[in-house]
mmCIF file with all atom_site columns, C-alpha atoms in Angstrom:
data_model
loop_
_atom_site.group_PDB
_atom_site.id
_atom_site.type_symbol
_atom_site.label_atom_id
_atom_site.label_alt_id
_atom_site.label_comp_id
_atom_site.label_asym_id
_atom_site.label_entity_id
_atom_site.label_seq_id
_atom_site.pdbx_PDB_ins_code
_atom_site.Cartn_x
_atom_site.Cartn_y
_atom_site.Cartn_z
_atom_site.occupancy
_atom_site.B_iso_or_equiv
_atom_site.pdbx_formal_charge
_atom_site.auth_seq_id
_atom_site.auth_comp_id
_atom_site.auth_asym_id
_atom_site.auth_atom_id
_atom_site.pdbx_PDB_model_num
ATOM 1   C CA . MET M 1 1   ? 102.092 -122.823 -88.188 1.00 69.00 ? 6   MET M CA 1
ATOM 2   C CA . ALA M 1 2   ? 102.940 -121.470 -91.653 1.00 69.00 ? 7   ALA M CA 1
ATOM 3   C CA . THR M 1 3   ? 104.317 -124.795 -92.867 1.00 74.00 ? 8   THR M CA 1
ATOM 4   C CA . GLY M 1 4   ? 101.414 -126.924 -91.675 1.00 71.00 ? 9   GLY M CA 1
ATOM 5   C CA . LEU M 1 5   ? 103.771 -129.409 -90.010 1.00 79.00 ? 10  LEU M CA 1
ATOM 6   C CA . ASP M 1 6   ? 101.745 -129.076 -86.812 1.00 75.00 ? 11  ASP M CA 1
ATOM 7   C CA . PRO M 1 7   ? 98.257  -128.661 -88.276 1.00 81.00 ? 12  PRO M CA 1
ATOM 8   C CA . LEU M 1 8   ? 95.736  -126.511 -86.475 1.00 82.00 ? 13  LEU M CA 1
ATOM 9   C CA . PRO M 1 9   ? 91.995  -127.054 -86.934 1.00 84.00 ? 14  PRO M CA 1
ATOM 10  C CA . GLN M 1 10  ? 90.803  -125.312 -90.115 1.00 86.00 ? 15  GLN M CA 1
ATOM 11  C CA . GLU M 1 11  ? 87.484  -124.493 -88.425 1.00 86.00 ? 16  GLU M CA 1
ATOM 12  C CA . TRP M 1 12  ? 89.372  -121.972 -86.259 1.00 85.00 ? 17  TRP M CA 1
ATOM 13  C CA . LEU M 1 13  ? 89.739  -119.836 -89.403 1.00 88.00 ? 18  LEU M CA 1
ATOM 14  C CA . VAL M 1 14  ? 86.004  -119.652 -90.150 1.00 88.00 ? 19  VAL M CA 1
ATOM 15  C CA . GLY M 1 15  ? 84.949  -116.002 -90.056 1.00 87.00 ? 20  GLY M CA 1
ATOM 16  C CA . THR M 1 16  ? 88.521  -114.702 -90.250 1.00 90.00 ? 21  THR M CA 1
ATOM 17  C CA . PRO M 1 17  ? 90.146  -113.053 -93.258 1.00 90.00 ? 22  PRO M CA 1
ATOM 18  C CA . PHE M 1 18  ? 92.398  -116.118 -93.681 1.00 90.00 ? 23  PHE M CA 1
ATOM 19  C CA . ASP M 1 19  ? 91.820  -119.333 -95.644 1.00 90.00 ? 24  ASP M CA 1
ATOM 20  C CA . THR M 1 20  ? 94.980  -121.022 -94.357 1.00 89.00 ? 25  THR M CA 1
ATOM 21  C CA . PHE M 1 21  ? 97.436  -120.541 -91.531 1.00 88.00 ? 26  PHE M CA 1
ATOM 22  C CA . LEU M 1 22  ? 100.219 -119.545 -93.966 1.00 90.00 ? 27  LEU M CA 1
ATOM 23  C CA . LEU M 1 23  ? 99.876  -115.745 -93.705 1.00 91.00 ? 28  LEU M CA 1
ATOM 24  C CA . PRO M 1 24  ? 99.221  -115.706 -89.938 1.00 91.00 ? 29  PRO M CA 1
ATOM 25  C CA . GLY M 1 25  ? 102.226 -117.992 -89.480 1.00 91.00 ? 30  GLY M CA 1
ATOM 26  C CA . LEU M 1 26  ? 104.452 -115.735 -91.557 1.00 93.00 ? 31  LEU M CA 1
ATOM 27  C CA . LEU M 1 27  ? 103.219 -112.653 -89.684 1.00 93.00 ? 32  LEU M CA 1
ATOM 28  C CA . LEU M 1 28  ? 103.890 -114.391 -86.383 1.00 93.00 ? 33  LEU M CA 1
ATOM 29  C CA . ALA M 1 29  ? 107.417 -115.291 -87.450 1.00 94.00 ? 34  ALA M CA 1
ATOM 30  C CA . VAL M 1 30  ? 108.278 -111.861 -88.835 1.00 95.00 ? 35  VAL M CA 1
ATOM 31  C CA . LEU M 1 31  ? 106.481 -109.541 -86.402 1.00 95.00 ? 36  LEU M CA 1
ATOM 32  C CA . VAL M 1 32  ? 106.730 -111.409 -83.129 1.00 96.00 ? 37  VAL M CA 1
ATOM 33  C CA . GLY M 1 33  ? 109.790 -113.557 -83.781 1.00 96.00 ? 38  GLY M CA 1
ATOM 34  C CA . GLY M 1 34  ? 111.640 -110.831 -85.668 1.00 97.00 ? 39  GLY M CA 1
ATOM 35  C CA . SER M 1 35  ? 110.996 -108.138 -83.079 1.00 97.00 ? 40  SER M CA 1
ATOM 36  C CA . THR M 1 36  ? 112.094 -110.479 -80.304 1.00 96.00 ? 41  THR M CA 1
ATOM 37  C CA . ALA M 1 37  ? 115.279 -111.401 -82.182 1.00 97.00 ? 42  ALA M CA 1
ATOM 38  C CA . ILE M 1 38  ? 116.078 -107.730 -82.769 1.00 97.00 ? 43  ILE M CA 1
ATOM 39  C CA . ALA M 1 39  ? 115.427 -106.924 -79.096 1.00 96.00 ? 44  ALA M CA 1
ATOM 40  C CA . THR M 1 40  ? 117.704 -109.778 -78.044 1.00 95.00 ? 45  THR M CA 1
ATOM 41  C CA . TYR M 1 41  ? 120.518 -108.563 -80.287 1.00 97.00 ? 46  TYR M CA 1
ATOM 42  C CA . ALA M 1 42  ? 120.022 -104.981 -79.111 1.00 95.00 ? 47  ALA M CA 1
ATOM 43  C CA . MET M 1 43  ? 120.241 -106.021 -75.455 1.00 92.00 ? 48  MET M CA 1
ATOM 44  C CA . ALA M 1 44  ? 123.663 -107.510 -76.183 1.00 94.00 ? 49  ALA M CA 1
ATOM 45  C CA . THR M 1 45  ? 124.936 -104.481 -78.093 1.00 95.00 ? 50  THR M CA 1
ATOM 46  C CA . SER M 1 46  ? 123.069 -101.517 -76.577 1.00 94.00 ? 51  SER M CA 1
ATOM 47  C CA . PRO M 1 47  ? 121.146 -102.324 -73.401 1.00 91.00 ? 52  PRO M CA 1
ATOM 48  C CA . GLN M 1 48  ? 119.266 -99.004  -73.419 1.00 92.00 ? 53  GLN M CA 1
ATOM 49  C CA . ALA M 1 49  ? 117.954 -99.587  -76.951 1.00 93.00 ? 54  ALA M CA 1
ATOM 50  C CA . GLY M 1 50  ? 117.421 -103.262 -76.152 1.00 94.00 ? 55  GLY M CA 1
ATOM 51  C CA . ALA M 1 51  ? 115.219 -102.368 -73.206 1.00 95.00 ? 56  ALA M CA 1
ATOM 52  C CA . LEU M 1 52  ? 113.002 -100.196 -75.399 1.00 95.00 ? 57  LEU M CA 1
ATOM 53  C CA . LEU M 1 53  ? 112.866 -102.854 -78.108 1.00 96.00 ? 58  LEU M CA 1
ATOM 54  C CA . SER M 1 54  ? 112.022 -105.465 -75.480 1.00 96.00 ? 59  SER M CA 1
ATOM 55  C CA . VAL M 1 55  ? 109.022 -103.376 -74.461 1.00 97.00 ? 60  VAL M CA 1
ATOM 56  C CA . VAL M 1 56  ? 107.925 -103.171 -78.106 1.00 97.00 ? 61  VAL M CA 1
ATOM 57  C CA . ALA M 1 57  ? 108.478 -106.893 -78.737 1.00 98.00 ? 62  ALA M CA 1
ATOM 58  C CA . GLY M 1 58  ? 106.651 -107.866 -75.540 1.00 98.00 ? 63  GLY M CA 1
ATOM 59  C CA . GLY M 1 59  ? 103.761 -105.589 -76.465 1.00 98.00 ? 64  GLY M CA 1
ATOM 60  C CA . LEU M 1 60  ? 103.583 -107.155 -79.922 1.00 97.00 ? 65  LEU M CA 1
ATOM 61  C CA . LEU M 1 61  ? 103.544 -110.624 -78.383 1.00 98.00 ? 66  LEU M CA 1
ATOM 62  C CA . MET M 1 62  ? 100.722 -109.726 -75.991 1.00 98.00 ? 67  MET M CA 1
ATOM 63  C CA . ALA M 1 63  ? 98.754  -108.013 -78.784 1.00 97.00 ? 68  ALA M CA 1
ATOM 64  C CA . TRP M 1 64  ? 99.232  -111.072 -81.000 1.00 95.00 ? 69  TRP M CA 1
ATOM 65  C CA . ILE M 1 65  ? 97.814  -113.348 -78.308 1.00 95.00 ? 70  ILE M CA 1
ATOM 66  C CA . VAL M 1 66  ? 94.792  -111.113 -77.647 1.00 94.00 ? 71  VAL M CA 1
ATOM 67  C CA . ILE M 1 67  ? 94.035  -110.738 -81.372 1.00 91.00 ? 72  ILE M CA 1
ATOM 68  C CA . GLU M 1 68  ? 94.476  -114.477 -81.868 1.00 89.00 ? 73  GLU M CA 1
ATOM 69  C CA . VAL M 1 69  ? 92.002  -115.291 -79.095 1.00 89.00 ? 74  VAL M CA 1
ATOM 70  C CA . LEU M 1 70  ? 89.474  -112.736 -80.363 1.00 89.00 ? 75  LEU M CA 1
ATOM 71  C CA . LEU M 1 71  ? 89.809  -113.669 -84.041 1.00 88.00 ? 76  LEU M CA 1
ATOM 72  C CA . LEU M 1 72  ? 90.066  -117.451 -84.042 1.00 85.00 ? 77  LEU M CA 1
ATOM 73  C CA . ASN M 1 73  ? 87.073  -119.668 -83.450 1.00 81.00 ? 78  ASN M CA 1
ATOM 74  C CA . GLN M 1 74  ? 88.833  -121.693 -80.791 1.00 78.00 ? 79  GLN M CA 1
ATOM 75  C CA . PRO M 1 75  ? 87.037  -122.794 -77.641 1.00 74.00 ? 80  PRO M CA 1
ATOM 76  C CA . SER M 1 76  ? 88.929  -120.528 -75.212 1.00 76.00 ? 81  SER M CA 1
ATOM 77  C CA . TRP M 1 77  ? 92.390  -119.375 -74.173 1.00 82.00 ? 82  TRP M CA 1
ATOM 78  C CA . THR M 1 78  ? 94.862  -122.227 -74.218 1.00 86.00 ? 83  THR M CA 1
ATOM 79  C CA . THR M 1 79  ? 97.573  -122.769 -71.636 1.00 90.00 ? 84  THR M CA 1
ATOM 80  C CA . THR M 1 80  ? 100.169 -122.000 -74.296 1.00 89.00 ? 85  THR M CA 1
ATOM 81  C CA . GLU M 1 81  ? 98.551  -118.636 -75.049 1.00 92.00 ? 86  GLU M CA 1
ATOM 82  C CA . GLY M 1 82  ? 98.463  -117.822 -71.357 1.00 94.00 ? 87  GLY M CA 1
ATOM 83  C CA . ILE M 1 83  ? 102.136 -118.664 -70.967 1.00 96.00 ? 88  ILE M CA 1
ATOM 84  C CA . TYR M 1 84  ? 103.153 -116.549 -73.960 1.00 96.00 ? 89  TYR M CA 1
ATOM 85  C CA . PHE M 1 85  ? 101.007 -113.633 -72.767 1.00 97.00 ? 90  PHE M CA 1
ATOM 86  C CA . VAL M 1 86  ? 102.828 -113.759 -69.416 1.00 97.00 ? 91  VAL M CA 1
ATOM 87  C CA . ILE M 1 87  ? 106.181 -113.917 -71.240 1.00 97.00 ? 92  ILE M CA 1
ATOM 88  C CA . GLY M 1 88  ? 105.205 -110.816 -73.236 1.00 98.00 ? 93  GLY M CA 1
ATOM 89  C CA . ALA M 1 89  ? 104.200 -109.020 -70.044 1.00 98.00 ? 94  ALA M CA 1
ATOM 90  C CA . ALA M 1 90  ? 107.525 -109.970 -68.458 1.00 97.00 ? 95  ALA M CA 1
ATOM 91  C CA . MET M 1 91  ? 109.377 -108.571 -71.480 1.00 97.00 ? 96  MET M CA 1
ATOM 92  C CA . VAL M 1 92  ? 107.499 -105.291 -71.123 1.00 97.00 ? 97  VAL M CA 1
ATOM 93  C CA . ILE M 1 93  ? 107.996 -105.054 -67.357 1.00 96.00 ? 98  ILE M CA 1
ATOM 94  C CA . LEU M 1 94  ? 111.684 -105.985 -67.457 1.00 95.00 ? 99  LEU M CA 1
ATOM 95  C CA . GLY M 1 95  ? 112.307 -103.659 -70.386 1.00 94.00 ? 100 GLY M CA 1
ATOM 96  C CA . VAL M 1 96  ? 110.670 -100.769 -68.549 1.00 94.00 ? 101 VAL M CA 1
ATOM 97  C CA . PHE M 1 97  ? 112.617 -101.399 -65.357 1.00 93.00 ? 102 PHE M CA 1
ATOM 98  C CA . HIS M 1 98  ? 115.904 -101.892 -67.185 1.00 88.00 ? 103 HIS M CA 1
ATOM 99  C CA . GLY M 1 99  ? 115.478 -98.949  -69.528 1.00 75.00 ? 104 GLY M CA 1
ATOM 100 C CA . TRP M 1 100 ? 114.285 -96.411  -66.984 1.00 70.00 ? 105 TRP M CA 1
ATOM 101 C CA . SER M 1 101 ? 116.286 -97.403  -63.929 1.00 62.00 ? 106 SER M CA 1
#
């Protein structure tokens, strides 16, 4: 997304604070990808902390998807967005059950 290798329609950005997909792509990589990577590492080293971080990372992923759908001028939810929203929900649910069981 940030590199433009898989170009998204520029008209989706009309009415948003972004002129290109560079900043949203970087935010996606750092916030969503970074939090997920940290949660993954934490699960391997400290499952209790990993469970909490999984809840945070899953929440960030779901929030990203909702904000993306509300902000972009795309026709509707895509299948990919639906799948990633469900993945985020699974991260939250599994993190809660693992961390508080």
